[in-house]
CSV table of C-alpha atoms and ligand atoms in Angstrom, one decimal:
chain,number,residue,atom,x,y,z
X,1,UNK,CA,-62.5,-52.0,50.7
X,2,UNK,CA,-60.9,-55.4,51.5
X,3,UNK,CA,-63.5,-55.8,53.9
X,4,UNK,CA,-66.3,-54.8,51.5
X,5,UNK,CA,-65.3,-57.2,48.5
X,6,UNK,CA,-64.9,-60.1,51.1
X,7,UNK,CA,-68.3,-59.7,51.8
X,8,UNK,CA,-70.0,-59.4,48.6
X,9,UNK,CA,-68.2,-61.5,46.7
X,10,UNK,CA,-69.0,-64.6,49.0
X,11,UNK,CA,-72.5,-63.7,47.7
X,12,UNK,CA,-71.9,-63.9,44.3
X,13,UNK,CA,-71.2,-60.5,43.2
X,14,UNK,CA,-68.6,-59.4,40.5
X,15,UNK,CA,-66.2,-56.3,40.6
X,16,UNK,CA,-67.3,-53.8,37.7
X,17,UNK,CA,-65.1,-50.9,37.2
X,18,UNK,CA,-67.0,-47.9,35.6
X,19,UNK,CA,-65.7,-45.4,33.8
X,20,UNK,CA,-64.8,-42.2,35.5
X,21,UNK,CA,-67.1,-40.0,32.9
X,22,UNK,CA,-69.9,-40.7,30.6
X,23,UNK,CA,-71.8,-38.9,28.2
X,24,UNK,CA,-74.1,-36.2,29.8
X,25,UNK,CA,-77.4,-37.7,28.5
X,26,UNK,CA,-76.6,-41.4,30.5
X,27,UNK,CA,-77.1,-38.8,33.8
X,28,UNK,CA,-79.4,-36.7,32.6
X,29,UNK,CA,-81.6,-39.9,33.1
X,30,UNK,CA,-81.8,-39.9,36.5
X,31,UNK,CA,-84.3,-37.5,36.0
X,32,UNK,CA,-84.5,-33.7,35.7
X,33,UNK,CA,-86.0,-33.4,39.3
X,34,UNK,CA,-83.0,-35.2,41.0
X,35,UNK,CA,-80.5,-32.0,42.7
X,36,UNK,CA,-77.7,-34.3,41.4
X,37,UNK,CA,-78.4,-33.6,37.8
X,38,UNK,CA,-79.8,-30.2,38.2
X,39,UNK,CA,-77.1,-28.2,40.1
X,40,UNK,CA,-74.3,-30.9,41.3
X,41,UNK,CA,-72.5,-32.3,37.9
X,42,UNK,CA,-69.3,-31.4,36.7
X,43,UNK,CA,-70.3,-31.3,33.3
X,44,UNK,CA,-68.1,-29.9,30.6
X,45,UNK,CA,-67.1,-30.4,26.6
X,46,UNK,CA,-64.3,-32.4,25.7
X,47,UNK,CA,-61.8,-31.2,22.9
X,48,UNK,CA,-64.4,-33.1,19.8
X,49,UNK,CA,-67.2,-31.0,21.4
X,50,UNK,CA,-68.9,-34.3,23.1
X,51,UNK,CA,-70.9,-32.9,25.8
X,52,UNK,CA,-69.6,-35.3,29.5
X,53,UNK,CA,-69.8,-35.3,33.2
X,54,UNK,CA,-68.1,-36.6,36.1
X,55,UNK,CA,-69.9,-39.5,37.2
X,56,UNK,CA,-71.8,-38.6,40.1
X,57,UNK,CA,-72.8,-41.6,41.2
X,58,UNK,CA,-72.5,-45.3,39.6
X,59,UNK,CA,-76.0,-47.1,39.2
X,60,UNK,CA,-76.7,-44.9,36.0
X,61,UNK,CA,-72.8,-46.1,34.4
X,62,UNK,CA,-73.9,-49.8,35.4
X,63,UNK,CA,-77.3,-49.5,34.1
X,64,UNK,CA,-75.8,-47.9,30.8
X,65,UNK,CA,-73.3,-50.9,30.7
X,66,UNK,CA,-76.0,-53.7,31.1
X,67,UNK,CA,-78.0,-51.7,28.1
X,68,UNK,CA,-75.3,-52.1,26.3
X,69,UNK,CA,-73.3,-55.3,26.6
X,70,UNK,CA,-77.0,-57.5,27.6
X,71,UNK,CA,-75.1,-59.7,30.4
X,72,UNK,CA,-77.1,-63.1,31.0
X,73,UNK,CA,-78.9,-62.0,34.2
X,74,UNK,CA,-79.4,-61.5,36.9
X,75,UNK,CA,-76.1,-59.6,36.9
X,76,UNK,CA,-74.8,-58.8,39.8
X,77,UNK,CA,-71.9,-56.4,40.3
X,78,UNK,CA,-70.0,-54.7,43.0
X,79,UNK,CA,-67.9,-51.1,42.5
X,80,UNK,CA,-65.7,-49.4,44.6
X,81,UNK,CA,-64.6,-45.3,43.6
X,82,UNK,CA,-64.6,-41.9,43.4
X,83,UNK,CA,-67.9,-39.5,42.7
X,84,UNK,CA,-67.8,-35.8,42.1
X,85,UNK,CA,-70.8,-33.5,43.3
X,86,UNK,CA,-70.5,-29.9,43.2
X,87,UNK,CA,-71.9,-29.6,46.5
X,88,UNK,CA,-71.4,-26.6,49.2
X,89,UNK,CA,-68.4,-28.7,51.2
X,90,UNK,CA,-68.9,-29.1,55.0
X,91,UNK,CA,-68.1,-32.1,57.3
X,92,UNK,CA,-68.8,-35.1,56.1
X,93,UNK,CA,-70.2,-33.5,52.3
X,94,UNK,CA,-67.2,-33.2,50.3
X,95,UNK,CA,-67.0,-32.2,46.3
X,96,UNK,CA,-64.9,-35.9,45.7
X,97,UNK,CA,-66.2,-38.8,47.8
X,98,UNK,CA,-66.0,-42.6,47.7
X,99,UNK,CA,-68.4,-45.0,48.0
X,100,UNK,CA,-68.4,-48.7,47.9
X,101,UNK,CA,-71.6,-50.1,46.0
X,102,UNK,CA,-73.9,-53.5,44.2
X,103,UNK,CA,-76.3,-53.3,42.1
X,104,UNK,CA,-78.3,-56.5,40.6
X,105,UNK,CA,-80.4,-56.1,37.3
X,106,UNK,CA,-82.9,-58.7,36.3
X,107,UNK,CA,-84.6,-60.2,39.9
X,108,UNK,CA,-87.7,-58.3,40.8
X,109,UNK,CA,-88.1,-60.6,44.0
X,110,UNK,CA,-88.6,-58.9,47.2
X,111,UNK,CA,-86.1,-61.7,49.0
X,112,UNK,CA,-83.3,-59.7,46.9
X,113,UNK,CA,-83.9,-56.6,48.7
X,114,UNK,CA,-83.6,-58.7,51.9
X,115,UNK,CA,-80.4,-59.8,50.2
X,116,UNK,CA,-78.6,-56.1,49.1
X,117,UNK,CA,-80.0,-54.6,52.4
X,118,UNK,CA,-78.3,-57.7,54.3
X,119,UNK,CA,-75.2,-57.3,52.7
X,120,UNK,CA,-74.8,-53.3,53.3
X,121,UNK,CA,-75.8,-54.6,57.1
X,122,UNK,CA,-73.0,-56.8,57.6
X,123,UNK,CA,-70.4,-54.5,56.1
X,124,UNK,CA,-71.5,-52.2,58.9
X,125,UNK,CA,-71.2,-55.2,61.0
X,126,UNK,CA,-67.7,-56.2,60.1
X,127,UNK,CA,-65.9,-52.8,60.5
X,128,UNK,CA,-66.9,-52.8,63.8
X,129,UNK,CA,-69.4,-50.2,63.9
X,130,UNK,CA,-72.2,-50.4,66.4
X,131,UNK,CA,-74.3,-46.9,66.3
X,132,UNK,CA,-75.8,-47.9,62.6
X,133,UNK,CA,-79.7,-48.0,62.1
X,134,UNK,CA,-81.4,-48.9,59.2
X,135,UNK,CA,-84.6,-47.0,57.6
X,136,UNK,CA,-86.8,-49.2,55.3
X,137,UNK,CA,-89.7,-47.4,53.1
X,138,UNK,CA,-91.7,-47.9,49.6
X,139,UNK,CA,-91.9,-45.7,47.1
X,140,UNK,CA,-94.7,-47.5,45.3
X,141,UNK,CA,-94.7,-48.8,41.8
X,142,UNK,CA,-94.7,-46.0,39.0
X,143,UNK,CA,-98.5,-45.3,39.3
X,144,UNK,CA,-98.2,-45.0,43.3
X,145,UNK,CA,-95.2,-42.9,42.8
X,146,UNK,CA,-97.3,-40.5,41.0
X,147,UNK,CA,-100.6,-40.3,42.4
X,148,UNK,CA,-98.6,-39.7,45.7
X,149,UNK,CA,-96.3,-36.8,44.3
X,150,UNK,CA,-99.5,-35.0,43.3
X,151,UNK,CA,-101.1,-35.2,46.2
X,152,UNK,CA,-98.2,-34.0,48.3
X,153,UNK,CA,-97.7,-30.9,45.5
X,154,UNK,CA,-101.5,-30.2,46.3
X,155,UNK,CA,-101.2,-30.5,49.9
X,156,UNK,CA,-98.0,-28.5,50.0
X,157,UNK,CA,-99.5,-25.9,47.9
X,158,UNK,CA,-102.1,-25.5,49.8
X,159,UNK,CA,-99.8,-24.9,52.7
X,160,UNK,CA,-97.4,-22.7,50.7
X,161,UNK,CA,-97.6,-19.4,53.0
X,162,UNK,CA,-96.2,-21.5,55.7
X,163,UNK,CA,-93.1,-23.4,54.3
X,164,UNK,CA,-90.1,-21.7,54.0
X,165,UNK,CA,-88.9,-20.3,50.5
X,166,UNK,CA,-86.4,-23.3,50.1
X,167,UNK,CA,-88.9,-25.7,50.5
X,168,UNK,CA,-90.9,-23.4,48.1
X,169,UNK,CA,-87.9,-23.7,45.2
X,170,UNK,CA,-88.2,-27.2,46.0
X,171,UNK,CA,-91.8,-27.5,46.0
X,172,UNK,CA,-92.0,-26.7,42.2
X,173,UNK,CA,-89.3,-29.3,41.7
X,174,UNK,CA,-89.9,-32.3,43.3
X,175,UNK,CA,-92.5,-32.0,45.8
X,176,UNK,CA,-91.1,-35.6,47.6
X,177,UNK,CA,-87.6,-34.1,48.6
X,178,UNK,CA,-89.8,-30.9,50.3
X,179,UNK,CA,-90.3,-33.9,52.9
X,180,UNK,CA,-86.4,-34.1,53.3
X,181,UNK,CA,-86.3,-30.4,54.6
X,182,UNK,CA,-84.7,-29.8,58.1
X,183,UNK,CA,-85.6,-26.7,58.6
X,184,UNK,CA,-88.0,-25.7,61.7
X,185,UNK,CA,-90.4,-23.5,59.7
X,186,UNK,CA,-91.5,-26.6,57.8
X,187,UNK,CA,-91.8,-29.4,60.5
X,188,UNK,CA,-95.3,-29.2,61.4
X,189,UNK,CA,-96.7,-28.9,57.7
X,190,UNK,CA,-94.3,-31.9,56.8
X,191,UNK,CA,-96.0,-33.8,59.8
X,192,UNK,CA,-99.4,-33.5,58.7
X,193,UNK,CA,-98.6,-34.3,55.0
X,194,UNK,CA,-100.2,-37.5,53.5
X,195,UNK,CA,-97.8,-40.6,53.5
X,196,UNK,CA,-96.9,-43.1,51.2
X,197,UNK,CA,-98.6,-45.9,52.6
X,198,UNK,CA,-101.8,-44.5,51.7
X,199,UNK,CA,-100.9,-44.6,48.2
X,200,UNK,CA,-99.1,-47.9,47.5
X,201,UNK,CA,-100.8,-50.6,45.1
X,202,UNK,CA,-101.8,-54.2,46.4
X,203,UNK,CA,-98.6,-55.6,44.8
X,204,UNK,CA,-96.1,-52.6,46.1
X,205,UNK,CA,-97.8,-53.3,49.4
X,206,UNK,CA,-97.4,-56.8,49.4
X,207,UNK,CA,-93.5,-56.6,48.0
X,208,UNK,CA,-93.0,-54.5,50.7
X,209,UNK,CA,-94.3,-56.3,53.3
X,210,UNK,CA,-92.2,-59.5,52.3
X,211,UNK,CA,-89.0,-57.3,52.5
X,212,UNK,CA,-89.9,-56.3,56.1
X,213,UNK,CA,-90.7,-60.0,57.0
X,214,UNK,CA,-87.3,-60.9,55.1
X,215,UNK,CA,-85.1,-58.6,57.4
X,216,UNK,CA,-86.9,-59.9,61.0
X,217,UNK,CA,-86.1,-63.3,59.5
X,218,UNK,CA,-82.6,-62.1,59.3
X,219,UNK,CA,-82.9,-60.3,62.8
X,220,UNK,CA,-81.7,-57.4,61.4
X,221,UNK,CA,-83.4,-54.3,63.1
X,222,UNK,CA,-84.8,-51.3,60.9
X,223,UNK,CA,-87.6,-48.8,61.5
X,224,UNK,CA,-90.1,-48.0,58.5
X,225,UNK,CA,-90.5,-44.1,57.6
X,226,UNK,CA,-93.1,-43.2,55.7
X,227,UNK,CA,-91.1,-40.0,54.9
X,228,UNK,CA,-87.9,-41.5,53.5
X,229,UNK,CA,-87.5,-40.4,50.0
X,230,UNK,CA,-83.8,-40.1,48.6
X,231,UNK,CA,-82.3,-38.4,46.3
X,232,UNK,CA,-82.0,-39.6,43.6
X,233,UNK,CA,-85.7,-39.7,41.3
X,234,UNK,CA,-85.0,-43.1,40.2
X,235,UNK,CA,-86.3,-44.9,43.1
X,236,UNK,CA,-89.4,-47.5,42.9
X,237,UNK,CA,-90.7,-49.7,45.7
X,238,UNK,CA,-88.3,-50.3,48.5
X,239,UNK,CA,-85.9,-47.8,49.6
X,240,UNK,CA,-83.2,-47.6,52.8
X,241,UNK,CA,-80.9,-45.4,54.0
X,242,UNK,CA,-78.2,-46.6,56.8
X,243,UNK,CA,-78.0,-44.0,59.5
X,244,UNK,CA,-75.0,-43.2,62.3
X,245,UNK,CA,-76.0,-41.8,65.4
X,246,UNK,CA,-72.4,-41.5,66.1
X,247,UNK,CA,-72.1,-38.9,63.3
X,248,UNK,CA,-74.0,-34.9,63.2
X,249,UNK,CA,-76.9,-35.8,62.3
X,250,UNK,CA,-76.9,-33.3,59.6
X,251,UNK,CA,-74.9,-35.7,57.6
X,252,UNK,CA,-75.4,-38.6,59.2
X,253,UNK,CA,-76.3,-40.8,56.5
X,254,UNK,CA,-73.4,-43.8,55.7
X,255,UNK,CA,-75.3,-45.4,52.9
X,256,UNK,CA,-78.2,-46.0,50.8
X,257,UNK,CA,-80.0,-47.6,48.4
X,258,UNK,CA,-83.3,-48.8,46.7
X,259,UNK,CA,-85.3,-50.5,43.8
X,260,UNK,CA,-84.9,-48.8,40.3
X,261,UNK,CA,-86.9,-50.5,38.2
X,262,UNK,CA,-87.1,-48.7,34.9
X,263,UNK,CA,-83.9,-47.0,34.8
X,264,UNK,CA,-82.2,-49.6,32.3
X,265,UNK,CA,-85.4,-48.9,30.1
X,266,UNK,CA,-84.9,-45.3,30.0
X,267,UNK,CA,-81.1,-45.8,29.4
X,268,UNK,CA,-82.4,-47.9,25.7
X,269,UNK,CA,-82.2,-51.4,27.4
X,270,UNK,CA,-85.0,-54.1,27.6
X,271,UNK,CA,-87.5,-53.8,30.7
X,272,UNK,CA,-85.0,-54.9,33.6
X,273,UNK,CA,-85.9,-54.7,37.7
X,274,UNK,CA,-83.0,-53.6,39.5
X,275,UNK,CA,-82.1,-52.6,43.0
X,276,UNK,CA,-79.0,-51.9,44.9
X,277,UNK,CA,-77.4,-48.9,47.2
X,278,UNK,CA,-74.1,-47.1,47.4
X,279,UNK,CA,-72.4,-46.5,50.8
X,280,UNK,CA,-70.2,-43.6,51.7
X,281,UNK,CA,-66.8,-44.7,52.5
X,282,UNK,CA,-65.6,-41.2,53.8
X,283,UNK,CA,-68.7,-40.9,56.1
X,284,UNK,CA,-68.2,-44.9,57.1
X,285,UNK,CA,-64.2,-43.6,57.9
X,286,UNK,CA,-65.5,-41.1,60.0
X,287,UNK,CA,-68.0,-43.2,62.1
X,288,UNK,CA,-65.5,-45.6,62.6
X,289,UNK,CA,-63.3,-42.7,63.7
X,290,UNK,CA,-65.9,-41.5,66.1
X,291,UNK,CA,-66.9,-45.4,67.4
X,292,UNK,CA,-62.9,-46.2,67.5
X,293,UNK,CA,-63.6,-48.9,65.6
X,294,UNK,CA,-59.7,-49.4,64.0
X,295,UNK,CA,-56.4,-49.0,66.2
X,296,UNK,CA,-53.7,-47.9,65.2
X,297,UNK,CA,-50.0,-48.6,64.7
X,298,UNK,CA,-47.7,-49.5,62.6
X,299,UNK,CA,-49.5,-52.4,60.0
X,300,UNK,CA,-48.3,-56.0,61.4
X,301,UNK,CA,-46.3,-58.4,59.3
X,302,UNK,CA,-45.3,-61.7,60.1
X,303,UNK,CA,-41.6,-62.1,58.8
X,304,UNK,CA,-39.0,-59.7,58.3
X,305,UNK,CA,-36.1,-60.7,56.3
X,306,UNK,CA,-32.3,-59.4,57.2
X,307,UNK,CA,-29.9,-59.9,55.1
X,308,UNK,CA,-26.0,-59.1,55.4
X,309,UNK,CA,-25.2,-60.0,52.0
X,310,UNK,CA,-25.8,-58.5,48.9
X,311,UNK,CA,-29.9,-58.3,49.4
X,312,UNK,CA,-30.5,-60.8,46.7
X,313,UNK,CA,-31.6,-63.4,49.2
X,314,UNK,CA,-33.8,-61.1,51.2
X,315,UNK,CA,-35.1,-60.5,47.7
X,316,UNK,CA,-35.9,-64.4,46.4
X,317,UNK,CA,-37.0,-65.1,50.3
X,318,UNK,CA,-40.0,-62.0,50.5
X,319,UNK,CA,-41.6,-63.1,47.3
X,320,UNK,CA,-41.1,-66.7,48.0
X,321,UNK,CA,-43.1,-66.2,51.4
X,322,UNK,CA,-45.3,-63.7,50.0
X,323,UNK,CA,-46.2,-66.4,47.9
X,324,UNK,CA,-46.6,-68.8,50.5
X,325,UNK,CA,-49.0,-66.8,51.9
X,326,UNK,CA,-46.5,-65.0,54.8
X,327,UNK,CA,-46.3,-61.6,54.8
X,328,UNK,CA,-42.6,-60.1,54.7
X,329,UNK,CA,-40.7,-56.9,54.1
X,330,UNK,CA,-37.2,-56.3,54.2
X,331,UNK,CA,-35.0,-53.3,54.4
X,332,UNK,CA,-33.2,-51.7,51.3
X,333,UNK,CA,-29.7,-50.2,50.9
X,334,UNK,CA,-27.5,-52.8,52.5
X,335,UNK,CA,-28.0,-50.9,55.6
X,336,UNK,CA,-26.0,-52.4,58.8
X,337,UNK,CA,-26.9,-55.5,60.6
X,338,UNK,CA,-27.9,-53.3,63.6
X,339,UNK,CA,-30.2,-50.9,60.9
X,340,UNK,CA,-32.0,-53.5,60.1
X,341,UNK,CA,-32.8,-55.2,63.4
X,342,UNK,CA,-34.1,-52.0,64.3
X,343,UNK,CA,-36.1,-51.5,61.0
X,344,UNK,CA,-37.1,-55.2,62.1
X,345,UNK,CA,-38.5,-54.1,65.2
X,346,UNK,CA,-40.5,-51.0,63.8
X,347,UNK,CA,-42.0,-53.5,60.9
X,348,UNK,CA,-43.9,-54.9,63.9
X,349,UNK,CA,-43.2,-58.3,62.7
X,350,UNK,CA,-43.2,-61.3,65.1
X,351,UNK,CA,-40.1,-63.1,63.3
X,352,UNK,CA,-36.7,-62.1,61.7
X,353,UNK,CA,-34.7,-64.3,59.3
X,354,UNK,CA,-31.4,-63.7,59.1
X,355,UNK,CA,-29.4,-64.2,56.7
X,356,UNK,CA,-25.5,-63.5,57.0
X,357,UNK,CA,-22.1,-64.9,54.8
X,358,UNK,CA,-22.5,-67.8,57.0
X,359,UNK,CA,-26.1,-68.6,56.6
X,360,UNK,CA,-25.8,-68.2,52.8
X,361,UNK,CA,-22.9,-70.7,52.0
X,362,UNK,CA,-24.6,-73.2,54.0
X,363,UNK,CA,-28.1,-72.8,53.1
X,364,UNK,CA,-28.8,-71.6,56.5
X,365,UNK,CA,-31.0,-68.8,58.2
X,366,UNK,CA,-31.4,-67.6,61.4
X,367,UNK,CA,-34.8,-67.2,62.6
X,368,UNK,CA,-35.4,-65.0,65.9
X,369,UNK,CA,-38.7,-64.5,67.7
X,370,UNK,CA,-38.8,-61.0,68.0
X,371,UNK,CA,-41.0,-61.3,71.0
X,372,UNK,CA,-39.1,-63.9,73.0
X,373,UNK,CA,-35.7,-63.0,71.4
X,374,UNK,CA,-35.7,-66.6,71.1
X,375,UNK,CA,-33.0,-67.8,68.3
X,376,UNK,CA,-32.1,-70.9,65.9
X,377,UNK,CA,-30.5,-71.5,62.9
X,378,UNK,CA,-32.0,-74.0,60.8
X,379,UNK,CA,-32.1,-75.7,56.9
X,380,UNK,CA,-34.0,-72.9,54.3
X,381,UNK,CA,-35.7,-75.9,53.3
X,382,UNK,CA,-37.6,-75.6,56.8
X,383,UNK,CA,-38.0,-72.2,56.7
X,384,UNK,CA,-41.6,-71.9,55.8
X,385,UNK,CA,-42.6,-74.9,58.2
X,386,UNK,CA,-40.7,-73.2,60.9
X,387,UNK,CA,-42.3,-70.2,60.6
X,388,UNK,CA,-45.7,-71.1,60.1
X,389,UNK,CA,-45.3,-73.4,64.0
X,390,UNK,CA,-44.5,-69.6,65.3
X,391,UNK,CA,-47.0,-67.4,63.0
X,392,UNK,CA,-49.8,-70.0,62.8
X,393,UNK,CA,-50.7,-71.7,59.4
X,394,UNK,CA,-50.3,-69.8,56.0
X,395,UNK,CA,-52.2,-70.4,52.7
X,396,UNK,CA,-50.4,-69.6,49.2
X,397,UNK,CA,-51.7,-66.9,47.0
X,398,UNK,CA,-53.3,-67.2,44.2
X,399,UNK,CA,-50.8,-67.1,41.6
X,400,UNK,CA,-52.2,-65.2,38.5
X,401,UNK,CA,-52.6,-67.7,35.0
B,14,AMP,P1,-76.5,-41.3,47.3
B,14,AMP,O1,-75.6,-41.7,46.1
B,14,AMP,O2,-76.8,-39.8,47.3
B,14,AMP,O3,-77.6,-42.2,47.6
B,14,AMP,O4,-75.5,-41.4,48.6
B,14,AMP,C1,-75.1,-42.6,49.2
B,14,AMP,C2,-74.1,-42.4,50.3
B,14,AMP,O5,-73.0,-41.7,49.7
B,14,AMP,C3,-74.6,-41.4,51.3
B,14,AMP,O6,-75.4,-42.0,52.3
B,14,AMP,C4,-73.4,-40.8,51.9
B,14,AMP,O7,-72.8,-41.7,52.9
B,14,AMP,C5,-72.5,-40.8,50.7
B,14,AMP,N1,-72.4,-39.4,50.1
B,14,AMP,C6,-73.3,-38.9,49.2
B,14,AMP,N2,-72.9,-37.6,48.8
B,14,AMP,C7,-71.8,-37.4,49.5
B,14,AMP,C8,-70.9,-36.3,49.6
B,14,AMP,N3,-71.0,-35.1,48.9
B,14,AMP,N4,-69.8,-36.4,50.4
B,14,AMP,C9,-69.6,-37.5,51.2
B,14,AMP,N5,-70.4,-38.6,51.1
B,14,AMP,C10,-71.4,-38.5,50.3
């Protein structure tokens, strides 16, 4: 998460914390052929009879918030939380899941998308993970969109006695995600269906062709598939999907996003371009698990405090340094000299400061290198300097106003 709001926030974007529920009718939005609408929301009645849901997903609660509060744009956010999706559980597809998100409302330029795909890139980049692709497609502008849907539905149907009955249920609801199907039976009719590319206007074309350019400019690798679709209905233009290879590739997806121009609209806002994606911080855990991306151990601290008196000065000391930028624990319960050495030792911190009856009438503390068992007393007033020659240079926190 750290990681994440590092990243974004360098680029301008602002945390946004969603509400948990919404109305029905803000999802319902997302459109009546999207699975996550029809058959995954935790949908219920609250005790005035308001009709809600468990948000499952966030674009449609920031698009409802920009409809409703008309923040200067462009706006852009970031998000970070849970999702519920009453999904058939399996690995990596859970019921709860997190994802880590941006969305920007009000840009239509195509060096935007180069921007949001950038920054789900580099997220990838600075966990450590190595075995992520990326998959760039358009979906056309609304026309496109169309036009291509019904020729796919005519193709498809044409081809019905061939596909198999799921991809006949989904046939007569979206005939797009009939292209998502895995399933042998329908591999050679999905082959020879017609592609987008065919069906995208000179402007869709020539957005999408700038985003491509954008991302070599950017030497970020991606392949184009004509078949990449997505979910979720609301997609216009460009869409991308970040894949691991070091994950089953039945759910092997880590993240996702695309262009949703027109959803403000529908949610009773003012015509509003707006992109973004969402990336699954379970799956992202469990790539990093299989690439060994994160060692573990106990969590490193530089200082721990030790204190033989009454624990008030390990108490001013740890928020002092914490302050200063250090970070310190301390043990509790005015456990024994030799407790807390070894609770010292287990903190993983490089430093102890001591601080006994002698130390505290003088003004004293004892600082010992816990990896060269090195030892001096010295002023408190030289503490922090002290320390920071041994743990490297510290800034202070940001104090809140
Ligand atoms: P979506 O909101 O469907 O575009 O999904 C974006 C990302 O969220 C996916 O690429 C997954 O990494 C993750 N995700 C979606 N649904 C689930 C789920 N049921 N369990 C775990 N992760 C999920």
């Amino acid at each position: 998460m750290r990681i994440f709001a590092d990243g974004v926030e360098s680029a301008g974007y602002q945390c946004i914390v969603p509400p948990m529920f919404e109305d029905l009718g803000v999802f319902l939005r997302l459109g009546d052929a999207t699975d996550v609408v029809t058959k995954e929301m935790y949908d219920f009645e609250d005790k005035g009879g308001r009709h809600i849901a468990l948000r499952p997903e966030h674009t449609a609660s920031v698009c409802r918030a920009y409809a409703q509060h008309r923040p200067t744009p462009p706006w852009k956010v970031w998000y970070s939380g849970p999702n519920f999706r009453y999904e058939r559980p399996q690995a990596g597809r859970f019921r709860q899941f997190d994802q880590v998100g941006i969305e920007v409302l009000g840009v239509d330029d195509a060096l935007l998308d180069v921007e949001v795909i950038a920054l789900g890139w580099q997220f990838y980049q600075s966990v450590g993970l190595k075995n992520v692709s990326l998959i760039v497609n358009s979906l056309g502008d609304n026309g496109d969109r169309t036009r291509y849907v019904e020729a796919l539905a005519l193709y498809f149907s044409e081809r019905a006695h061939q596909l198999s009955p799921e991809a006949l249920a989904t046939l007569e609801r979206n005939p797009l995600r009939v292209l998502d199907s895995k399933r042998g039976q329908d591999a050679d009719v999905i082959a020879g269906a017609p592609t987008i590319g065919q069906f995208l206007s000179l402007s869709a074309a020539e957005h999408f062709a700038a985003v491509c350019a954008g991302l070599k400019t950017l030497d970020i690798p991606f392949t184009v598939n004509e078949r990449l679709v997505r979910g979720l209905d609301y997609y216009r233009r460009t869409t991308f999907e970040f894949i691991s290879t070091a994950l089953d590739s039945a759910q092997n997806a880590v993240g996702g996003g695309g262009r949703y121009d027109g959803l403000v609209e529908d949610l009773g806002g003012p015509a509003t371009a707006g992109i973004g994606f969402a990336l699954g911080v379970d799956r992202t855990l469990l790539a990093c698990d299989a690439e060994k991306c994160f060692e573990f151990g106990s969590p490193q601290i530089d200082v721990f405090v030790i204190d033989t008196t009454d624990g008030t000065h390990a108490l001013r000391l740890t928020t002092l340094l914490r302050a200063s930028g250090f970070s310190a624990d301390r043990a509790f319960d005015g456990r024994s000299m030799k407790a807390q050495m070894k609770g010292a030792d287990r903190s993983g911190a490089l430093v102890a400061v001591i601080i006994g009856e002698s130390e505290a009438e003088q003004s004293t503390c004892t600082v010992r290198n816990l990896s060269t068992s090195e030892q001096t007393t010295i002023p408190l007033v030289d503490l922090q300097s002290h320390l920071q020659s041994i743990v490297g240079p510290k800034q202070p926190r940001r104090q809140s106003q």
